[in-house]
Amino acid sequence: MAVKYIPEPFRIKMVEPIKMLTREERKQKIKEANYNLFNLKGEDVYIDLLTDSGTNAMSDRQWGGVMHGDEAYAGSSSYFKLVEAGKDIFNYGYIQPVHQGRAAEKVLFPTFLTKGKFAISNMFFDTTRAHVELAGARAIDCVIEEAKNPSHRCKFKGNMDVKKMEEIILEKGAENIGLVVMTITNNSAGGQPVSMANLRETAIICKKYNIPFNIDAARYAENAYFIKRDEEGYQDKSIKQIIREMFSYADMFTMSAKKDTIVNMGGLIGVKDAESPLILKIKANCISYEGFFTYGGLSGRDLEALAIGLYEGIDEDYLRYRNGQMEYLASRLDDAGIIYQAPIGGHGAFIDAKAIFPQIPYYEFPGQVLAIELYIEAGIRTCDIGSYMLGNDPDTKEQLQADFEFTRLAIPRRVYTQAHFDIMADAIIAVRDRAHEIKHGYKITWEPPILRHFQALLAPIEE
Ligand SMILES: *Cc1c(COP(=O)(O)O)cnc(C)c1O
């Protein structure tokens, strides 16, 4: 039985029309896109679940803030408003706006990572991994084993395997570990949360070996909601109190504000210690890459919307509704016996495409096959989070096999309604029911050397 859908804690004041093409038109469009969903035009998509990044609906207050944005090159009042909000929520000494999450990585990572160094994470997000490698270092994932079994349900499935992390530190030498990165929630493992206890234990090991500890904070509010819901001792704490404790364990954070901060563009870097010598390096890199440090590649209006979004994103009624949408989708998938990374994560459903297409090997990209079929089925755009996204070994250039072959339905914030969720579930079930008719996957006919899934061209493998 489907769980009850939690009603939206808002009403709709402005609409954006969407339309569904015919099945024949969709088949033609995906072929013209060389079977890469990033090549589709937005207008040819009915329900766009490619990403929850920057696809959020801003509130009337945020749009009002856009009109108040102060466009001063230096010292804009919107900048000070943002800094105050950031300091208040995270209890950090320094807040730096940047234009998006990867800009935060580009500015911060080279100050810790160089050739020969390693960075350890519960799991690196794709651009985060890319920035570790662009800095010359190597990225090591260290998520708990439970995360690798999609149908195994456990709380805090995004956690770092702390024991394994310490073994890696000892094996590579503590002096060679440039950075530990905790991704909250753990996006690549299915938007799975990290517990407060795990953050604390990770911090203890980082201190012991004198390794800087960074939080990749894109979905910090959803993570805090999970801690409040599921971790003992946090039921009576406010989301803000939980966030402050989470961030107290790290030295700094990089954030894509396009996720939980409910804006369309923006990012942040935070440093706990207001006296840290790191701040001067951040400012210098920011000026070179992003712009003067009081705007960091953003317009004054973006800074203003971001400052407001920081508070809207941690509102508990909003988070309960947001989580409720995920629970509703999960219960429809459960009823149909669809396997996904369970329990459902914070920002989307990660469908086990390997379970739907057991006949398709990892090097023919089952996650991409399901993504293509969902577009053909109902005009839904999703993406592969599997071997297709993972790419090739940077040293041997061989195709890597991912731990998962997921197709991700990433849910934009405050955008889709219950009826859209029913269309998503119906489409997945319909594809599963005809999956045996699909014998082969796809091959790559062209790919760039890094972050290939955005640009690669694919073709169906024929008999
Ligand atoms: C989105 C994301 C990033 C990168 O942020 P962008 O704003 O897309 O550049 C980094 N880490 C995680 C976990 C993310 O989800």
Tab-separated table of C-alpha atoms and ligand atoms in Angstrom:
chain	number	residue	atom	x	y	z
A	1	MET	CA	0.000	0.000	0.000
A	2	ALA	CA	1.313	3.391	-0.984
A	3	VAL	CA	2.085	5.628	1.991
A	4	LYS	CA	0.132	8.860	2.286
A	5	TYR	CA	1.540	11.735	0.250
A	6	ILE	CA	2.387	14.648	2.532
A	7	PRO	CA	0.716	17.775	1.144
A	8	GLU	CA	2.826	20.647	-0.129
A	9	PRO	CA	3.474	23.334	2.529
A	10	PHE	CA	2.974	25.974	-0.190
A	11	ARG	CA	0.536	26.842	-2.953
A	12	ILE	CA	1.345	27.585	-6.588
A	13	LYS	CA	1.491	31.183	-7.759
A	14	MET	CA	3.202	30.788	-11.137
A	15	VAL	CA	3.208	27.887	-13.608
A	16	GLU	CA	5.523	26.672	-16.355
A	17	PRO	CA	3.739	24.697	-19.107
A	18	ILE	CA	5.253	21.336	-20.151
A	19	LYS	CA	4.171	18.937	-22.906
A	20	MET	CA	4.633	15.302	-23.788
A	21	LEU	CA	5.807	14.327	-27.292
A	22	THR	CA	4.514	11.130	-28.894
A	23	ARG	CA	6.407	7.877	-28.399
A	24	GLU	CA	7.625	7.967	-32.034
A	25	GLU	CA	8.868	11.541	-31.594
A	26	ARG	CA	10.690	10.580	-28.395
A	27	LYS	CA	12.412	7.651	-30.130
A	28	GLN	CA	13.574	10.042	-32.847
A	29	LYS	CA	14.748	12.682	-30.332
A	30	ILE	CA	16.846	10.278	-28.281
A	31	LYS	CA	18.447	8.902	-31.457
A	32	GLU	CA	19.293	12.448	-32.594
A	33	ALA	CA	20.783	12.996	-29.113
A	34	ASN	CA	23.136	10.051	-29.740
A	35	TYR	CA	21.501	8.286	-26.790
A	36	ASN	CA	22.987	10.788	-24.350
A	37	LEU	CA	20.200	12.392	-22.318
A	38	PHE	CA	22.331	15.487	-21.704
A	39	ASN	CA	21.970	16.161	-25.449
A	40	LEU	CA	18.164	16.360	-25.313
A	41	LYS	CA	16.508	19.766	-25.426
A	42	GLY	CA	14.704	20.596	-22.182
A	43	GLU	CA	11.513	21.303	-24.145
A	44	ASP	CA	11.476	17.704	-25.422
A	45	VAL	CA	11.315	16.366	-21.846
A	46	TYR	CA	8.028	15.937	-19.958
A	47	ILE	CA	9.309	15.281	-16.419
A	48	ASP	CA	12.922	16.333	-15.983
A	49	LEU	CA	14.691	14.271	-13.341
A	50	LEU	CA	18.159	14.542	-14.852
A	51	THR	CA	19.310	16.277	-11.698
A	52	ASP	CA	18.015	18.084	-8.630
A	53	SER	CA	20.811	20.587	-9.172
A	54	GLY	CA	19.704	24.130	-9.902
A	55	THR	CA	16.286	22.858	-11.009
A	56	ASN	CA	14.532	23.960	-7.818
A	57	ALA	CA	11.565	26.325	-7.646
A	58	MET	CA	12.379	29.517	-5.755
A	59	SER	CA	9.798	31.038	-3.417
A	60	ASP	CA	8.034	34.393	-3.708
A	61	ARG	CA	10.417	35.659	-1.005
A	62	GLN	CA	13.450	34.609	-3.001
A	63	TRP	CA	12.096	36.238	-6.163
A	64	GLY	CA	11.382	39.334	-4.099
A	65	GLY	CA	14.993	39.175	-2.903
A	66	VAL	CA	16.175	39.092	-6.513
A	67	MET	CA	14.804	42.625	-6.910
A	68	HIS	CA	16.682	43.761	-3.792
A	69	GLY	CA	20.019	42.265	-4.862
A	70	ASP	CA	22.863	44.760	-4.473
A	71	GLU	CA	25.075	44.619	-7.576
A	72	ALA	CA	28.060	46.472	-6.049
A	73	TYR	CA	31.326	44.923	-7.310
A	74	ALA	CA	32.835	45.021	-3.825
A	75	GLY	CA	31.081	44.890	-0.479
A	76	SER	CA	27.525	44.313	-1.745
A	77	SER	CA	24.919	44.295	1.023
A	78	SER	CA	23.651	40.979	-0.403
A	79	TYR	CA	27.106	39.527	0.280
A	80	PHE	CA	26.978	40.571	3.922
A	81	LYS	CA	23.471	39.163	4.256
A	82	LEU	CA	24.689	35.842	2.843
A	83	VAL	CA	27.741	35.743	5.105
A	84	GLU	CA	25.577	36.404	8.167
A	85	ALA	CA	23.169	33.596	7.200
A	86	GLY	CA	26.060	31.184	6.582
A	87	LYS	CA	27.804	32.027	9.861
A	88	ASP	CA	24.512	31.665	11.723
A	89	ILE	CA	23.538	28.279	10.275
A	90	PHE	CA	26.951	26.562	10.183
A	91	ASN	CA	28.631	28.422	13.038
A	92	TYR	CA	31.713	28.914	10.848
A	93	GLY	CA	34.110	31.841	10.884
A	94	TYR	CA	34.432	32.386	7.138
A	95	ILE	CA	31.905	32.052	4.314
A	96	GLN	CA	32.938	32.422	0.661
A	97	PRO	CA	30.384	32.507	-2.163
A	98	VAL	CA	31.350	30.846	-5.459
A	99	HIS	CA	29.304	30.243	-8.597
A	100	GLN	CA	28.640	26.539	-7.960
A	101	GLY	CA	29.923	23.448	-6.148
A	102	ARG	CA	32.673	22.537	-8.571
A	103	ALA	CA	34.010	26.084	-8.326
A	104	ALA	CA	34.370	25.550	-4.570
A	105	GLU	CA	36.322	22.374	-5.353
A	106	LYS	CA	38.478	24.127	-7.921
A	107	VAL	CA	39.318	26.937	-5.500
A	108	LEU	CA	39.928	24.773	-2.423
A	109	PHE	CA	41.320	21.404	-3.509
A	110	PRO	CA	44.645	22.508	-5.049
A	111	THR	CA	45.569	24.026	-1.665
A	112	PHE	CA	45.635	20.474	-0.209
A	113	LEU	CA	46.123	18.125	-3.144
A	114	THR	CA	49.062	17.719	-5.498
A	115	LYS	CA	50.613	14.893	-7.500
A	116	GLY	CA	51.280	11.835	-5.357
A	117	LYS	CA	48.616	12.703	-2.784
A	118	PHE	CA	45.371	10.891	-2.082
A	119	ALA	CA	41.949	12.053	-1.008
A	120	ILE	CA	39.588	9.701	0.811
A	121	SER	CA	35.810	10.039	0.813
A	122	ASN	CA	32.767	8.015	1.784
A	123	MET	CA	32.102	8.478	-1.951
A	124	PHE	CA	33.229	11.165	-4.319
A	125	PHE	CA	30.661	12.891	-6.481
A	126	ASP	CA	31.731	12.962	-10.157
A	127	THR	CA	32.939	16.584	-10.344
A	128	THR	CA	34.564	16.246	-6.936
A	129	ARG	CA	36.512	13.209	-8.133
A	130	ALA	CA	37.435	15.162	-11.266
A	131	HIS	CA	38.839	18.059	-9.207
A	132	VAL	CA	40.903	15.670	-7.088
A	133	GLU	CA	42.355	14.259	-10.299
A	134	LEU	CA	42.796	17.673	-11.949
A	135	ALA	CA	44.874	18.684	-8.905
A	136	GLY	CA	47.076	15.653	-9.707
A	137	ALA	CA	45.946	13.495	-6.774
A	138	ARG	CA	43.981	10.231	-6.649
A	139	ALA	CA	40.504	9.714	-5.197
A	140	ILE	CA	39.643	6.725	-2.984
A	141	ASP	CA	36.054	5.790	-2.073
A	142	CYS	CA	35.543	4.244	1.339
A	143	VAL	CA	31.819	3.761	1.906
A	144	ILE	CA	30.538	1.017	4.237
A	145	GLU	CA	29.995	-2.375	2.578
A	146	GLU	CA	26.228	-2.311	3.292
A	147	ALA	CA	25.879	0.533	0.788
A	148	LYS	CA	26.913	-1.791	-2.029
A	149	ASN	CA	23.854	-3.999	-1.684
A	150	PRO	CA	20.823	-2.010	-2.926
A	151	SER	CA	18.180	-4.260	-1.354
A	152	HIS	CA	19.862	-4.359	2.069
A	153	ARG	CA	17.991	-1.811	4.186
A	154	CYS	CA	19.885	-0.081	6.955
A	155	LYS	CA	20.042	3.353	8.463
A	156	PHE	CA	22.853	5.728	7.474
A	157	LYS	CA	23.901	3.711	4.482
A	158	GLY	CA	26.079	6.603	3.286
A	159	ASN	CA	28.549	6.272	6.159
A	160	MET	CA	32.322	6.163	5.861
A	161	ASP	CA	33.900	2.778	6.608
A	162	VAL	CA	36.055	4.265	9.347
A	163	LYS	CA	38.137	1.152	9.931
A	164	LYS	CA	38.962	0.822	6.257
A	165	MET	CA	39.733	4.538	6.102
A	166	GLU	CA	42.346	4.142	8.839
A	167	GLU	CA	43.862	1.152	7.028
A	168	ILE	CA	44.163	3.221	3.829
A	169	ILE	CA	45.808	6.047	5.798
A	170	LEU	CA	48.368	3.617	7.245
A	171	GLU	CA	48.953	1.925	3.889
A	172	LYS	CA	49.487	5.138	1.889
A	173	GLY	CA	51.139	7.054	4.758
A	174	ALA	CA	49.294	9.797	6.632
A	175	GLU	CA	51.538	12.464	5.084
A	176	ASN	CA	50.237	11.439	1.624
A	177	ILE	CA	46.568	11.873	2.464
A	178	GLY	CA	45.832	15.462	1.477
A	179	LEU	CA	42.175	15.546	2.398
A	180	VAL	CA	39.266	13.562	3.771
A	181	VAL	CA	35.930	14.487	2.180
A	182	MET	CA	32.612	13.491	3.735
A	183	THR	CA	29.792	13.758	1.200
A	184	ILE	CA	26.466	14.465	2.949
A	185	THR	CA	24.167	13.002	1.910
A	186	ASN	CA	26.183	10.427	0.011
A	187	ASN	CA	24.976	11.270	-3.506
A	188	SER	CA	26.734	8.490	-5.446
A	189	ALA	CA	25.530	5.834	-2.984
A	190	GLY	CA	21.936	6.937	-3.555
A	191	GLY	CA	21.454	10.086	-1.492
A	192	GLN	CA	22.060	8.002	1.625
A	193	PRO	CA	22.637	9.880	4.875
A	194	VAL	CA	25.700	9.911	7.116
A	195	SER	CA	25.128	9.643	10.863
A	196	MET	CA	26.336	12.119	13.446
A	197	ALA	CA	28.295	9.289	15.086
A	198	ASN	CA	30.074	8.571	11.806
A	199	LEU	CA	30.977	12.242	11.310
A	200	ARG	CA	32.366	12.284	14.850
A	201	GLU	CA	34.438	9.098	14.384
A	202	THR	CA	35.797	10.287	11.049
A	203	ALA	CA	36.830	13.569	12.655
A	204	ILE	CA	38.676	11.724	15.431
A	205	ILE	CA	40.751	9.791	12.905
A	206	CYS	CA	41.474	12.919	10.876
A	207	LYS	CA	42.732	14.646	14.056
A	208	LYS	CA	44.818	11.622	15.043
A	209	TYR	CA	46.705	11.720	11.714
A	210	ASN	CA	46.507	15.477	11.231
A	211	ILE	CA	44.501	15.255	7.993
A	212	PRO	CA	42.215	18.159	6.990
A	213	PHE	CA	38.521	17.222	7.041
A	214	ASN	CA	36.186	18.713	4.435
A	215	ILE	CA	32.416	18.263	4.162
A	216	ASP	CA	30.950	18.095	0.649
A	217	ALA	CA	27.776	19.752	1.853
A	218	ALA	CA	25.376	19.828	-1.123
A	219	ARG	CA	22.564	18.032	0.768
A	220	TYR	CA	23.356	18.940	4.352
A	221	ALA	CA	19.737	19.830	5.226
A	222	GLU	CA	18.357	16.500	4.029
A	223	ASN	CA	21.133	14.780	5.963
A	224	ALA	CA	20.182	16.702	9.114
A	225	TYR	CA	16.550	15.683	8.620
A	226	PHE	CA	17.568	11.999	8.480
A	227	ILE	CA	19.608	12.395	11.676
A	228	LYS	CA	16.622	13.945	13.428
A	229	ARG	CA	14.326	11.181	12.148
A	230	ASP	CA	16.577	8.161	12.692
A	231	GLU	CA	19.486	8.774	15.067
A	232	GLU	CA	18.984	8.347	18.771
A	233	GLY	CA	19.164	11.520	20.814
A	234	TYR	CA	18.290	13.977	18.011
A	235	GLN	CA	14.479	13.840	17.932
A	236	ASP	CA	14.098	16.934	20.097
A	237	LYS	CA	16.870	18.985	18.484
A	238	SER	CA	16.123	21.571	15.815
A	239	ILE	CA	17.457	21.081	12.287
A	240	LYS	CA	19.735	24.074	12.831
A	241	GLN	CA	21.176	22.606	16.041
A	242	ILE	CA	21.852	19.351	14.207
A	243	ILE	CA	23.518	21.163	11.307
A	244	ARG	CA	25.750	23.105	13.703
A	245	GLU	CA	26.870	19.892	15.369
A	246	MET	CA	27.482	18.149	12.014
A	247	PHE	CA	29.706	20.972	10.804
A	248	SER	CA	31.513	21.293	14.138
A	249	TYR	CA	33.379	18.062	13.336
A	250	ALA	CA	34.906	19.332	10.070
A	251	ASP	CA	37.500	22.011	9.314
A	252	MET	CA	35.763	23.355	6.208
A	253	PHE	CA	33.097	22.659	3.634
A	254	THR	CA	32.520	22.931	-0.089
A	255	MET	CA	28.904	23.295	-1.136
A	256	SER	CA	26.819	23.266	-4.252
A	257	ALA	CA	23.998	25.601	-3.225
A	258	LYS	CA	21.996	24.365	-6.218
A	259	LYS	CA	20.675	21.495	-4.106
A	260	ASP	CA	19.457	22.020	-0.522
A	261	THR	CA	19.788	25.789	-0.623
A	262	ILE	CA	16.977	25.858	-3.230
A	263	VAL	CA	18.468	28.259	-5.750
A	264	ASN	CA	19.233	27.855	-9.435
A	265	MET	CA	22.898	28.858	-9.214
A	266	GLY	CA	25.431	29.253	-6.438
A	267	GLY	CA	27.934	27.618	-4.147
A	268	LEU	CA	29.798	28.206	-0.924
A	269	ILE	CA	33.055	27.480	0.810
A	270	GLY	CA	33.099	27.613	4.587
A	271	VAL	CA	36.053	27.596	6.975
A	272	LYS	CA	35.444	26.964	10.653
A	273	ASP	CA	38.363	28.902	12.032
A	274	ALA	CA	38.057	32.627	11.239
A	275	GLU	CA	41.829	33.001	11.767
A	276	SER	CA	42.826	30.129	9.441
A	277	PRO	CA	45.674	30.924	6.998
A	278	LEU	CA	43.597	28.975	4.468
A	279	ILE	CA	41.281	31.981	4.057
A	280	LEU	CA	43.923	34.070	2.299
A	281	LYS	CA	44.556	31.243	-0.172
A	282	ILE	CA	40.828	30.868	-0.827
A	283	LYS	CA	40.482	34.593	-1.474
A	284	ALA	CA	43.457	34.549	-3.849
A	285	ASN	CA	42.178	31.565	-5.851
A	286	CYS	CA	38.695	32.996	-5.838
A	287	ILE	CA	39.859	36.294	-7.304
A	288	SER	CA	41.698	34.404	-10.087
A	289	TYR	CA	38.933	31.964	-10.977
A	290	GLU	CA	35.598	33.272	-9.718
A	291	GLY	CA	35.789	37.007	-9.177
A	292	PHE	CA	36.335	39.320	-6.233
A	293	PHE	CA	35.651	37.512	-2.974
A	294	THR	CA	32.532	39.511	-2.088
A	295	TYR	CA	30.661	38.155	-5.117
A	296	GLY	CA	32.516	34.967	-6.093
A	297	GLY	CA	31.142	34.640	-9.618
A	298	LEU	CA	27.551	35.422	-8.635
A	299	SER	CA	25.316	38.419	-9.254
A	300	GLY	CA	24.149	40.390	-6.221
A	301	ARG	CA	20.626	39.050	-6.854
A	302	ASP	CA	21.942	35.461	-6.702
A	303	LEU	CA	23.646	36.187	-3.371
A	304	GLU	CA	20.364	37.559	-2.049
A	305	ALA	CA	18.297	34.528	-3.191
A	306	LEU	CA	20.955	32.239	-1.712
A	307	ALA	CA	20.852	33.968	1.673
A	308	ILE	CA	17.063	33.462	1.803
A	309	GLY	CA	17.277	29.892	0.443
A	310	LEU	CA	19.692	28.883	3.210
A	311	TYR	CA	16.852	29.382	5.709
A	312	GLU	CA	14.039	27.978	3.557
A	313	GLY	CA	16.074	24.815	2.960
A	314	ILE	CA	16.289	24.003	6.668
A	315	ASP	CA	12.592	24.609	7.400
A	316	GLU	CA	11.226	21.487	9.004
A	317	ASP	CA	7.771	21.526	7.370
A	318	TYR	CA	9.468	21.771	3.995
A	319	LEU	CA	11.897	18.935	4.796
A	320	ARG	CA	9.052	16.687	6.012
A	321	TYR	CA	7.154	17.265	2.739
A	322	ARG	CA	10.299	16.732	0.694
A	323	ASN	CA	11.087	13.470	2.461
A	324	GLY	CA	7.426	12.493	2.146
A	325	GLN	CA	7.619	12.672	-1.657
A	326	MET	CA	10.532	10.221	-1.587
A	327	GLU	CA	8.691	7.894	0.794
A	328	TYR	CA	5.632	7.967	-1.462
A	329	LEU	CA	7.666	7.023	-4.531
A	330	ALA	CA	9.473	4.330	-2.552
A	331	SER	CA	6.239	2.742	-1.423
A	332	ARG	CA	4.960	2.574	-5.006
A	333	LEU	CA	8.229	0.901	-6.073
A	334	ASP	CA	8.025	-1.531	-3.140
A	335	ASP	CA	4.488	-2.515	-4.092
A	336	ALA	CA	5.705	-3.353	-7.606
A	337	GLY	CA	8.836	-5.224	-6.467
A	338	ILE	CA	11.231	-2.750	-8.089
A	339	ILE	CA	14.682	-2.846	-6.496
A	340	TYR	CA	16.286	0.494	-5.666
A	341	GLN	CA	18.917	1.711	-3.226
A	342	ALA	CA	16.880	1.180	-0.072
A	343	PRO	CA	15.821	2.789	2.116
A	344	ILE	CA	15.097	5.637	-0.302
A	345	GLY	CA	17.600	8.498	-0.144
A	346	GLY	CA	17.090	12.204	0.285
A	347	HIS	CA	16.964	13.560	-3.243
A	348	GLY	CA	15.902	10.770	-5.492
A	349	ALA	CA	15.324	7.152	-6.326
A	350	PHE	CA	18.317	5.163	-7.483
A	351	ILE	CA	16.819	2.240	-9.402
A	352	ASP	CA	18.867	-0.953	-9.624
A	353	ALA	CA	19.125	-1.253	-13.405
A	354	LYS	CA	21.236	-4.414	-13.102
A	355	ALA	CA	18.236	-6.121	-11.481
A	356	ILE	CA	15.927	-4.984	-14.314
A	357	PHE	CA	18.392	-5.864	-17.094
A	358	PRO	CA	20.415	-8.857	-15.824
A	359	GLN	CA	21.205	-9.734	-19.462
A	360	ILE	CA	23.158	-6.502	-20.024
A	361	PRO	CA	26.796	-6.406	-18.788
A	362	TYR	CA	28.311	-3.365	-17.087
A	363	TYR	CA	30.289	-2.404	-20.207
A	364	GLU	CA	26.987	-2.077	-22.099
A	365	PHE	CA	25.703	0.286	-19.377
A	366	PRO	CA	22.424	-1.042	-17.921
A	367	GLY	CA	21.848	2.243	-16.028
A	368	GLN	CA	21.967	4.140	-19.314
A	369	VAL	CA	19.650	1.579	-20.954
A	370	LEU	CA	17.004	2.182	-18.292
A	371	ALA	CA	17.429	5.957	-18.584
A	372	ILE	CA	16.837	5.776	-22.359
A	373	GLU	CA	13.817	3.501	-21.935
A	374	LEU	CA	12.214	5.814	-19.343
A	375	TYR	CA	12.497	8.660	-21.822
A	376	ILE	CA	10.919	6.560	-24.579
A	377	GLU	CA	8.229	5.310	-22.173
A	378	ALA	CA	7.014	8.568	-20.662
A	379	GLY	CA	9.288	11.472	-21.615
A	380	ILE	CA	11.070	11.228	-18.265
A	381	ARG	CA	14.725	12.306	-18.272
A	382	THR	CA	16.979	10.576	-15.730
A	383	CYS	CA	20.656	9.675	-15.722
A	384	ASP	CA	23.017	6.763	-15.260
A	385	ILE	CA	24.912	6.510	-11.992
A	386	GLY	CA	26.940	3.443	-12.836
A	387	SER	CA	29.816	2.286	-15.001
A	388	TYR	CA	28.846	4.705	-17.779
A	389	MET	CA	29.249	7.653	-15.406
A	390	LEU	CA	32.308	6.234	-13.650
A	391	GLY	CA	34.352	6.117	-16.864
A	392	ASN	CA	37.849	4.779	-17.418
A	393	ASP	CA	40.776	4.235	-15.086
A	394	PRO	CA	42.892	7.422	-15.334
A	395	ASP	CA	46.082	5.341	-15.441
A	396	THR	CA	45.195	2.251	-17.542
A	397	LYS	CA	42.313	3.871	-19.535
A	398	GLU	CA	40.249	0.717	-19.122
A	399	GLN	CA	36.511	0.842	-18.470
A	400	LEU	CA	35.941	0.629	-14.721
A	401	GLN	CA	33.167	-1.490	-13.252
A	402	ALA	CA	31.044	0.500	-10.809
A	403	ASP	CA	29.783	-0.957	-7.548
A	404	PHE	CA	26.257	-0.111	-8.701
A	405	GLU	CA	24.411	0.191	-11.976
A	406	PHE	CA	21.804	2.756	-10.994
A	407	THR	CA	19.438	4.934	-12.944
A	408	ARG	CA	18.787	8.032	-10.890
A	409	LEU	CA	15.483	9.863	-10.700
A	410	ALA	CA	16.673	13.076	-9.060
A	411	ILE	CA	13.756	15.074	-7.711
A	412	PRO	CA	13.851	18.876	-8.099
A	413	ARG	CA	12.678	20.740	-5.002
A	414	ARG	CA	9.113	22.139	-4.863
A	415	VAL	CA	8.542	21.384	-8.593
A	416	TYR	CA	6.513	18.202	-9.175
A	417	THR	CA	3.196	17.040	-7.675
A	418	GLN	CA	1.775	13.685	-6.613
A	419	ALA	CA	0.394	12.984	-10.108
A	420	HIS	CA	3.899	13.369	-11.563
A	421	PHE	CA	5.167	10.885	-8.999
A	422	ASP	CA	2.562	8.378	-10.150
A	423	ILE	CA	3.725	8.804	-13.748
A	424	MET	CA	7.310	8.096	-12.641
A	425	ALA	CA	6.341	4.901	-10.827
A	426	ASP	CA	4.073	3.705	-13.681
A	427	ALA	CA	6.859	4.261	-16.240
A	428	ILE	CA	9.439	2.286	-14.253
A	429	ILE	CA	6.988	-0.592	-13.850
A	430	ALA	CA	6.134	-0.576	-17.568
A	431	VAL	CA	9.820	-0.713	-18.565
A	432	ARG	CA	10.500	-3.498	-16.067
A	433	ASP	CA	7.621	-5.524	-17.533
A	434	ARG	CA	9.092	-5.385	-21.060
A	435	ALA	CA	12.787	-5.412	-20.049
A	436	HIS	CA	13.364	-8.994	-21.288
A	437	GLU	CA	12.716	-7.810	-24.862
A	438	ILE	CA	15.867	-5.666	-24.725
A	439	LYS	CA	18.854	-7.869	-25.526
A	440	HIS	CA	21.742	-5.416	-25.758
A	441	GLY	CA	22.966	-2.154	-24.322
A	442	TYR	CA	25.031	0.665	-25.798
A	443	LYS	CA	28.589	1.329	-26.890
A	444	ILE	CA	30.438	4.616	-26.753
A	445	THR	CA	31.401	5.953	-30.185
A	446	TRP	CA	33.181	9.072	-28.874
A	447	GLU	CA	34.200	10.252	-25.408
A	448	PRO	CA	36.220	13.056	-23.829
A	449	PRO	CA	38.968	12.121	-21.329
A	450	ILE	CA	37.257	13.392	-18.168
A	451	LEU	CA	33.581	13.629	-17.016
A	452	ARG	CA	32.648	11.783	-20.186
A	453	HIS	CA	29.009	11.093	-19.393
A	454	PHE	CA	28.058	14.726	-20.035
A	455	GLN	CA	29.322	14.675	-23.615
A	456	ALA	CA	29.892	11.106	-24.845
A	457	LEU	CA	28.085	9.835	-27.966
A	458	LEU	CA	26.513	6.375	-27.837
A	459	ALA	CA	25.029	3.861	-30.257
A	460	PRO	CA	22.902	0.772	-29.656
A	461	ILE	CA	24.744	-2.542	-29.913
A	462	GLU	CA	23.079	-4.590	-32.659
A	463	GLU	CA	22.897	-8.395	-32.849
B	1	LIG	C1	26.232	18.756	-7.285
B	1	LIG	C2	27.306	18.278	-6.440
B	1	LIG	C3	28.603	18.794	-6.538
B	1	LIG	C4	29.007	19.791	-7.598
B	1	LIG	O1	28.258	20.934	-7.567
B	1	LIG	P1	27.859	21.788	-8.848
B	1	LIG	O2	27.065	22.896	-8.287
B	1	LIG	O3	27.074	20.896	-9.769
B	1	LIG	O4	29.117	22.235	-9.503
B	1	LIG	C5	29.547	18.333	-5.660
B	1	LIG	N1	29.268	17.396	-4.759
B	1	LIG	C6	28.041	16.859	-4.627
B	1	LIG	C7	27.777	15.815	-3.598
B	1	LIG	C8	27.024	17.273	-5.472
B	1	LIG	O5	25.816	16.729	-5.378
